[in-house]
Amino acid sequence: CMILGGVLWAYTIGSLCGVMAHSDPVESNFEASVDLLNTITRDAGIPICDRRLYRRYLREAREYERQHQSRELVNEFSPKLSAALLVQISSVATMNVWYLRTAPQPCTTQMLQATTLRFYSRQEKVMDMLDWLCVVERGTLAHLGRMVGPGCAFQTDFIVQSR
């Protein structure tokens, strides 16, 4: 009887640990990526200081991955529900761009659907965003001589033309 109780207790604890370990898919993916990176960099003989740089990038990229997976999930809903959910999860972008605050929801939705999420490593020069509306979600960057932080939008000008 005691052996059966011990086995049952061990099974319960093991099941709970398994559920907790896989409750966040982004975190599970991050841990797998770090394990793979450690193996690759160790096998390639990459210096420890460079390994830290790559691991830091993966740690910072977790939030980007979470947002990316959120966007993929939004696309699985019907058009009406997808539009409503996209507007709600993109409130940082819509509240910090003056013309999106008062724009009709179909306009806001189309602009949000056309957005591309980008992630850059620390101290990386960002040259490919010169013609885009940009909203900083995390981190800080220098743009035209001023510091831009989370929630700030820049390059908000645009030209409207009819087709």
JSON list of C-alpha atoms in Angstrom, two decimals:
[
{"chain": "A", "resi": 1, "resn": "CYS", "atom": "CA", "xyz": [0.00, 0.00, 0.00]},
{"chain": "A", "resi": 2, "resn": "MET", "atom": "CA", "xyz": [2.83, 2.40, 0.88]},
{"chain": "A", "resi": 3, "resn": "ILE", "atom": "CA", "xyz": [4.69, 1.51, -2.33]},
{"chain": "A", "resi": 4, "resn": "LEU", "atom": "CA", "xyz": [1.57, 2.25, -4.38]},
{"chain": "A", "resi": 5, "resn": "GLY", "atom": "CA", "xyz": [1.16, 5.59, -2.56]},
{"chain": "A", "resi": 6, "resn": "GLY", "atom": "CA", "xyz": [4.83, 6.47, -3.23]},
{"chain": "A", "resi": 7, "resn": "VAL", "atom": "CA", "xyz": [4.49, 5.65, -6.94]},
{"chain": "A", "resi": 8, "resn": "LEU", "atom": "CA", "xyz": [1.30, 7.69, -7.18]},
{"chain": "A", "resi": 9, "resn": "TRP", "atom": "CA", "xyz": [2.96, 10.63, -5.41]},
{"chain": "A", "resi": 10, "resn": "ALA", "atom": "CA", "xyz": [6.01, 10.47, -7.72]},
{"chain": "A", "resi": 11, "resn": "TYR", "atom": "CA", "xyz": [3.73, 10.32, -10.78]},
{"chain": "A", "resi": 12, "resn": "THR", "atom": "CA", "xyz": [1.76, 13.35, -9.57]},
{"chain": "A", "resi": 13, "resn": "ILE", "atom": "CA", "xyz": [4.90, 15.40, -8.91]},
{"chain": "A", "resi": 14, "resn": "GLY", "atom": "CA", "xyz": [6.35, 14.41, -12.29]},
{"chain": "A", "resi": 15, "resn": "SER", "atom": "CA", "xyz": [3.15, 15.37, -14.10]},
{"chain": "A", "resi": 16, "resn": "LEU", "atom": "CA", "xyz": [3.01, 18.74, -12.37]},
{"chain": "A", "resi": 17, "resn": "CYS", "atom": "CA", "xyz": [6.65, 19.45, -13.24]},
{"chain": "A", "resi": 18, "resn": "GLY", "atom": "CA", "xyz": [5.98, 18.52, -16.86]},
{"chain": "A", "resi": 19, "resn": "VAL", "atom": "CA", "xyz": [2.97, 20.85, -17.06]},
{"chain": "A", "resi": 20, "resn": "MET", "atom": "CA", "xyz": [4.86, 23.72, -15.48]},
{"chain": "A", "resi": 21, "resn": "ALA", "atom": "CA", "xyz": [7.88, 23.22, -17.74]},
{"chain": "A", "resi": 22, "resn": "HIS", "atom": "CA", "xyz": [5.77, 23.44, -20.91]},
{"chain": "A", "resi": 23, "resn": "SER", "atom": "CA", "xyz": [3.25, 26.07, -19.86]},
{"chain": "A", "resi": 24, "resn": "ASP", "atom": "CA", "xyz": [4.95, 28.89, -21.81]},
{"chain": "A", "resi": 25, "resn": "PRO", "atom": "CA", "xyz": [5.87, 27.93, -25.39]},
{"chain": "A", "resi": 26, "resn": "VAL", "atom": "CA", "xyz": [8.04, 31.03, -25.86]},
{"chain": "A", "resi": 27, "resn": "GLU", "atom": "CA", "xyz": [10.06, 30.17, -22.76]},
{"chain": "A", "resi": 28, "resn": "SER", "atom": "CA", "xyz": [10.42, 26.54, -23.86]},
{"chain": "A", "resi": 29, "resn": "ASN", "atom": "CA", "xyz": [11.61, 27.66, -27.29]},
{"chain": "A", "resi": 30, "resn": "PHE", "atom": "CA", "xyz": [14.06, 30.09, -25.67]},
{"chain": "A", "resi": 31, "resn": "GLU", "atom": "CA", "xyz": [15.56, 27.39, -23.45]},
{"chain": "A", "resi": 32, "resn": "ALA", "atom": "CA", "xyz": [15.93, 25.03, -26.42]},
{"chain": "A", "resi": 33, "resn": "SER", "atom": "CA", "xyz": [17.60, 27.80, -28.45]},
{"chain": "A", "resi": 34, "resn": "VAL", "atom": "CA", "xyz": [20.04, 28.60, -25.63]},
{"chain": "A", "resi": 35, "resn": "ASP", "atom": "CA", "xyz": [20.91, 24.91, -25.26]},
{"chain": "A", "resi": 36, "resn": "LEU", "atom": "CA", "xyz": [21.54, 24.63, -29.01]},
{"chain": "A", "resi": 37, "resn": "LEU", "atom": "CA", "xyz": [23.56, 27.85, -29.05]},
{"chain": "A", "resi": 38, "resn": "ASN", "atom": "CA", "xyz": [25.71, 26.62, -26.16]},
{"chain": "A", "resi": 39, "resn": "THR", "atom": "CA", "xyz": [26.42, 23.39, -28.01]},
{"chain": "A", "resi": 40, "resn": "ILE", "atom": "CA", "xyz": [27.20, 25.11, -31.31]},
{"chain": "A", "resi": 41, "resn": "THR", "atom": "CA", "xyz": [29.46, 27.78, -29.81]},
{"chain": "A", "resi": 42, "resn": "ARG", "atom": "CA", "xyz": [31.29, 25.27, -27.62]},
{"chain": "A", "resi": 43, "resn": "ASP", "atom": "CA", "xyz": [31.87, 22.90, -30.57]},
{"chain": "A", "resi": 44, "resn": "ALA", "atom": "CA", "xyz": [33.05, 25.79, -32.77]},
{"chain": "A", "resi": 45, "resn": "GLY", "atom": "CA", "xyz": [35.43, 27.05, -30.08]},
{"chain": "A", "resi": 46, "resn": "ILE", "atom": "CA", "xyz": [33.86, 30.52, -30.00]},
{"chain": "A", "resi": 47, "resn": "PRO", "atom": "CA", "xyz": [35.32, 32.71, -27.22]},
{"chain": "A", "resi": 48, "resn": "ILE", "atom": "CA", "xyz": [33.26, 33.04, -24.04]},
{"chain": "A", "resi": 49, "resn": "CYS", "atom": "CA", "xyz": [32.81, 36.82, -24.43]},
{"chain": "A", "resi": 50, "resn": "ASP", "atom": "CA", "xyz": [31.21, 36.27, -27.86]},
{"chain": "A", "resi": 51, "resn": "ARG", "atom": "CA", "xyz": [29.02, 33.49, -26.48]},
{"chain": "A", "resi": 52, "resn": "ARG", "atom": "CA", "xyz": [27.65, 35.94, -23.92]},
{"chain": "A", "resi": 53, "resn": "LEU", "atom": "CA", "xyz": [26.77, 38.38, -26.71]},
{"chain": "A", "resi": 54, "resn": "TYR", "atom": "CA", "xyz": [24.76, 35.71, -28.55]},
{"chain": "A", "resi": 55, "resn": "ARG", "atom": "CA", "xyz": [22.99, 34.57, -25.38]},
{"chain": "A", "resi": 56, "resn": "ARG", "atom": "CA", "xyz": [22.10, 38.19, -24.53]},
{"chain": "A", "resi": 57, "resn": "TYR", "atom": "CA", "xyz": [20.53, 38.55, -27.97]},
{"chain": "A", "resi": 58, "resn": "LEU", "atom": "CA", "xyz": [18.42, 35.42, -27.40]},
{"chain": "A", "resi": 59, "resn": "ARG", "atom": "CA", "xyz": [17.30, 36.70, -23.97]},
{"chain": "A", "resi": 60, "resn": "GLU", "atom": "CA", "xyz": [16.26, 40.04, -25.47]},
{"chain": "A", "resi": 61, "resn": "ALA", "atom": "CA", "xyz": [14.57, 38.34, -28.42]},
{"chain": "A", "resi": 62, "resn": "ARG", "atom": "CA", "xyz": [12.11, 36.50, -26.16]},
{"chain": "A", "resi": 63, "resn": "GLU", "atom": "CA", "xyz": [9.65, 39.43, -26.13]},
{"chain": "A", "resi": 64, "resn": "TYR", "atom": "CA", "xyz": [9.96, 39.78, -29.90]},
{"chain": "A", "resi": 65, "resn": "GLU", "atom": "CA", "xyz": [9.15, 36.08, -30.25]},
{"chain": "A", "resi": 66, "resn": "ARG", "atom": "CA", "xyz": [6.14, 36.49, -27.96]},
{"chain": "A", "resi": 67, "resn": "GLN", "atom": "CA", "xyz": [4.82, 39.35, -30.12]},
{"chain": "A", "resi": 68, "resn": "HIS", "atom": "CA", "xyz": [5.52, 37.40, -33.29]},
{"chain": "A", "resi": 69, "resn": "GLN", "atom": "CA", "xyz": [3.57, 34.38, -32.01]},
{"chain": "A", "resi": 70, "resn": "SER", "atom": "CA", "xyz": [0.74, 36.69, -30.94]},
{"chain": "A", "resi": 71, "resn": "ARG", "atom": "CA", "xyz": [0.53, 38.01, -34.49]},
{"chain": "A", "resi": 72, "resn": "GLU", "atom": "CA", "xyz": [0.42, 34.48, -35.88]},
{"chain": "A", "resi": 73, "resn": "LEU", "atom": "CA", "xyz": [-2.39, 33.59, -33.46]},
{"chain": "A", "resi": 74, "resn": "VAL", "atom": "CA", "xyz": [-4.35, 36.71, -34.45]},
{"chain": "A", "resi": 75, "resn": "ASN", "atom": "CA", "xyz": [-4.24, 35.57, -38.09]},
{"chain": "A", "resi": 76, "resn": "GLU", "atom": "CA", "xyz": [-6.05, 32.33, -37.16]},
{"chain": "A", "resi": 77, "resn": "PHE", "atom": "CA", "xyz": [-9.23, 34.19, -36.15]},
{"chain": "A", "resi": 78, "resn": "SER", "atom": "CA", "xyz": [-12.02, 35.32, -38.44]},
{"chain": "A", "resi": 79, "resn": "PRO", "atom": "CA", "xyz": [-11.44, 38.71, -40.10]},
{"chain": "A", "resi": 80, "resn": "LYS", "atom": "CA", "xyz": [-13.71, 40.59, -37.65]},
{"chain": "A", "resi": 81, "resn": "LEU", "atom": "CA", "xyz": [-12.26, 38.99, -34.51]},
{"chain": "A", "resi": 82, "resn": "SER", "atom": "CA", "xyz": [-8.74, 39.21, -35.90]},
{"chain": "A", "resi": 83, "resn": "ALA", "atom": "CA", "xyz": [-9.11, 42.96, -36.50]},
{"chain": "A", "resi": 84, "resn": "ALA", "atom": "CA", "xyz": [-10.50, 43.61, -33.03]},
{"chain": "A", "resi": 85, "resn": "LEU", "atom": "CA", "xyz": [-7.80, 41.55, -31.30]},
{"chain": "A", "resi": 86, "resn": "LEU", "atom": "CA", "xyz": [-5.00, 43.13, -33.36]},
{"chain": "A", "resi": 87, "resn": "VAL", "atom": "CA", "xyz": [-6.14, 46.63, -32.39]},
{"chain": "A", "resi": 88, "resn": "GLN", "atom": "CA", "xyz": [-6.29, 45.64, -28.72]},
{"chain": "A", "resi": 89, "resn": "ILE", "atom": "CA", "xyz": [-2.85, 44.01, -28.56]},
{"chain": "A", "resi": 90, "resn": "SER", "atom": "CA", "xyz": [-1.30, 46.88, -30.54]},
{"chain": "A", "resi": 91, "resn": "SER", "atom": "CA", "xyz": [-2.53, 49.63, -28.25]},
{"chain": "A", "resi": 92, "resn": "VAL", "atom": "CA", "xyz": [1.02, 50.94, -27.62]},
{"chain": "A", "resi": 93, "resn": "ALA", "atom": "CA", "xyz": [1.43, 51.65, -31.32]},
{"chain": "A", "resi": 94, "resn": "THR", "atom": "CA", "xyz": [-2.02, 53.14, -31.83]},
{"chain": "A", "resi": 95, "resn": "MET", "atom": "CA", "xyz": [-1.91, 55.39, -28.77]},
{"chain": "A", "resi": 96, "resn": "ASN", "atom": "CA", "xyz": [1.50, 56.86, -29.61]},
{"chain": "A", "resi": 97, "resn": "VAL", "atom": "CA", "xyz": [0.83, 57.75, -33.24]},
{"chain": "A", "resi": 98, "resn": "TRP", "atom": "CA", "xyz": [-1.32, 60.86, -33.23]},
{"chain": "A", "resi": 99, "resn": "TYR", "atom": "CA", "xyz": [-3.33, 60.08, -36.37]},
{"chain": "A", "resi": 100, "resn": "LEU", "atom": "CA", "xyz": [-4.09, 56.50, -35.30]},
{"chain": "A", "resi": 101, "resn": "ARG", "atom": "CA", "xyz": [-5.73, 57.65, -32.05]},
{"chain": "A", "resi": 102, "resn": "THR", "atom": "CA", "xyz": [-8.71, 59.10, -33.91]},
{"chain": "A", "resi": 103, "resn": "ALA", "atom": "CA", "xyz": [-8.58, 57.08, -37.12]},
{"chain": "A", "resi": 104, "resn": "PRO", "atom": "CA", "xyz": [-11.53, 54.84, -38.00]},
{"chain": "A", "resi": 105, "resn": "GLN", "atom": "CA", "xyz": [-10.96, 51.24, -36.90]},
{"chain": "A", "resi": 106, "resn": "PRO", "atom": "CA", "xyz": [-10.80, 49.84, -40.48]},
{"chain": "A", "resi": 107, "resn": "CYS", "atom": "CA", "xyz": [-7.98, 52.26, -41.28]},
{"chain": "A", "resi": 108, "resn": "THR", "atom": "CA", "xyz": [-6.12, 51.44, -38.07]},
{"chain": "A", "resi": 109, "resn": "THR", "atom": "CA", "xyz": [-6.60, 47.72, -38.67]},
{"chain": "A", "resi": 110, "resn": "GLN", "atom": "CA", "xyz": [-5.23, 47.90, -42.22]},
{"chain": "A", "resi": 111, "resn": "MET", "atom": "CA", "xyz": [-2.19, 49.84, -41.05]},
{"chain": "A", "resi": 112, "resn": "LEU", "atom": "CA", "xyz": [-1.53, 47.39, -38.21]},
{"chain": "A", "resi": 113, "resn": "GLN", "atom": "CA", "xyz": [-1.90, 44.41, -40.54]},
{"chain": "A", "resi": 114, "resn": "ALA", "atom": "CA", "xyz": [0.71, 45.97, -42.83]},
{"chain": "A", "resi": 115, "resn": "THR", "atom": "CA", "xyz": [3.23, 46.44, -40.02]},
{"chain": "A", "resi": 116, "resn": "THR", "atom": "CA", "xyz": [6.34, 44.36, -39.72]},
{"chain": "A", "resi": 117, "resn": "LEU", "atom": "CA", "xyz": [7.88, 43.51, -36.37]},
{"chain": "A", "resi": 118, "resn": "ARG", "atom": "CA", "xyz": [11.64, 44.05, -36.23]},
{"chain": "A", "resi": 119, "resn": "PHE", "atom": "CA", "xyz": [14.22, 43.24, -33.60]},
{"chain": "A", "resi": 120, "resn": "TYR", "atom": "CA", "xyz": [17.79, 44.50, -33.50]},
{"chain": "A", "resi": 121, "resn": "SER", "atom": "CA", "xyz": [20.72, 43.67, -31.26]},
{"chain": "A", "resi": 122, "resn": "ARG", "atom": "CA", "xyz": [22.30, 46.25, -28.98]},
{"chain": "A", "resi": 123, "resn": "GLN", "atom": "CA", "xyz": [24.42, 48.90, -30.67]},
{"chain": "A", "resi": 124, "resn": "GLU", "atom": "CA", "xyz": [23.37, 47.69, -34.11]},
{"chain": "A", "resi": 125, "resn": "LYS", "atom": "CA", "xyz": [23.02, 50.39, -36.75]},
{"chain": "A", "resi": 126, "resn": "VAL", "atom": "CA", "xyz": [19.49, 50.36, -38.08]},
{"chain": "A", "resi": 127, "resn": "MET", "atom": "CA", "xyz": [19.63, 51.54, -41.67]},
{"chain": "A", "resi": 128, "resn": "ASP", "atom": "CA", "xyz": [16.67, 49.72, -43.22]},
{"chain": "A", "resi": 129, "resn": "MET", "atom": "CA", "xyz": [13.90, 51.71, -41.52]},
{"chain": "A", "resi": 130, "resn": "LEU", "atom": "CA", "xyz": [14.39, 55.11, -43.13]},
{"chain": "A", "resi": 131, "resn": "ASP", "atom": "CA", "xyz": [11.01, 55.09, -44.90]},
{"chain": "A", "resi": 132, "resn": "TRP", "atom": "CA", "xyz": [8.87, 53.47, -42.21]},
{"chain": "A", "resi": 133, "resn": "LEU", "atom": "CA", "xyz": [6.66, 54.57, -39.37]},
{"chain": "A", "resi": 134, "resn": "CYS", "atom": "CA", "xyz": [8.45, 53.31, -36.26]},
{"chain": "A", "resi": 135, "resn": "VAL", "atom": "CA", "xyz": [7.20, 52.69, -32.73]},
{"chain": "A", "resi": 136, "resn": "VAL", "atom": "CA", "xyz": [9.68, 51.55, -30.10]},
{"chain": "A", "resi": 137, "resn": "GLU", "atom": "CA", "xyz": [8.31, 48.72, -27.96]},
{"chain": "A", "resi": 138, "resn": "ARG", "atom": "CA", "xyz": [11.44, 48.03, -25.88]},
{"chain": "A", "resi": 139, "resn": "GLY", "atom": "CA", "xyz": [14.89, 49.49, -25.54]},
{"chain": "A", "resi": 140, "resn": "THR", "atom": "CA", "xyz": [16.28, 52.84, -26.57]},
{"chain": "A", "resi": 141, "resn": "LEU", "atom": "CA", "xyz": [17.73, 54.17, -29.79]},
{"chain": "A", "resi": 142, "resn": "ALA", "atom": "CA", "xyz": [19.15, 57.39, -31.14]},
{"chain": "A", "resi": 143, "resn": "HIS", "atom": "CA", "xyz": [17.27, 58.95, -34.05]},
{"chain": "A", "resi": 144, "resn": "LEU", "atom": "CA", "xyz": [18.25, 62.27, -35.63]},
{"chain": "A", "resi": 145, "resn": "GLY", "atom": "CA", "xyz": [20.18, 63.35, -32.56]},
{"chain": "A", "resi": 146, "resn": "ARG", "atom": "CA", "xyz": [17.55, 62.51, -29.95]},
{"chain": "A", "resi": 147, "resn": "MET", "atom": "CA", "xyz": [16.96, 59.49, -27.76]},
{"chain": "A", "resi": 148, "resn": "VAL", "atom": "CA", "xyz": [13.81, 57.50, -28.45]},
{"chain": "A", "resi": 149, "resn": "GLY", "atom": "CA", "xyz": [12.47, 55.03, -25.88]},
{"chain": "A", "resi": 150, "resn": "PRO", "atom": "CA", "xyz": [9.55, 52.67, -25.32]},
{"chain": "A", "resi": 151, "resn": "GLY", "atom": "CA", "xyz": [6.24, 53.99, -26.58]},
{"chain": "A", "resi": 152, "resn": "CYS", "atom": "CA", "xyz": [7.81, 56.69, -28.74]},
{"chain": "A", "resi": 153, "resn": "ALA", "atom": "CA", "xyz": [6.86, 56.94, -32.39]},
{"chain": "A", "resi": 154, "resn": "PHE", "atom": "CA", "xyz": [8.99, 58.58, -35.05]},
{"chain": "A", "resi": 155, "resn": "GLN", "atom": "CA", "xyz": [8.87, 59.08, -38.80]},
{"chain": "A", "resi": 156, "resn": "THR", "atom": "CA", "xyz": [5.14, 59.67, -38.50]},
{"chain": "A", "resi": 157, "resn": "ASP", "atom": "CA", "xyz": [4.83, 61.67, -41.74]},
{"chain": "A", "resi": 158, "resn": "PHE", "atom": "CA", "xyz": [3.45, 60.02, -44.85]},
{"chain": "A", "resi": 159, "resn": "ILE", "atom": "CA", "xyz": [2.02, 60.84, -48.26]},
{"chain": "A", "resi": 160, "resn": "VAL", "atom": "CA", "xyz": [-1.41, 59.61, -49.28]},
{"chain": "A", "resi": 161, "resn": "GLN", "atom": "CA", "xyz": [-2.05, 58.96, -52.94]},
{"chain": "A", "resi": 162, "resn": "SER", "atom": "CA", "xyz": [-4.99, 57.41, -54.69]},
{"chain": "A", "resi": 163, "resn": "ARG", "atom": "CA", "xyz": [-4.64, 54.38, -56.92]}
]
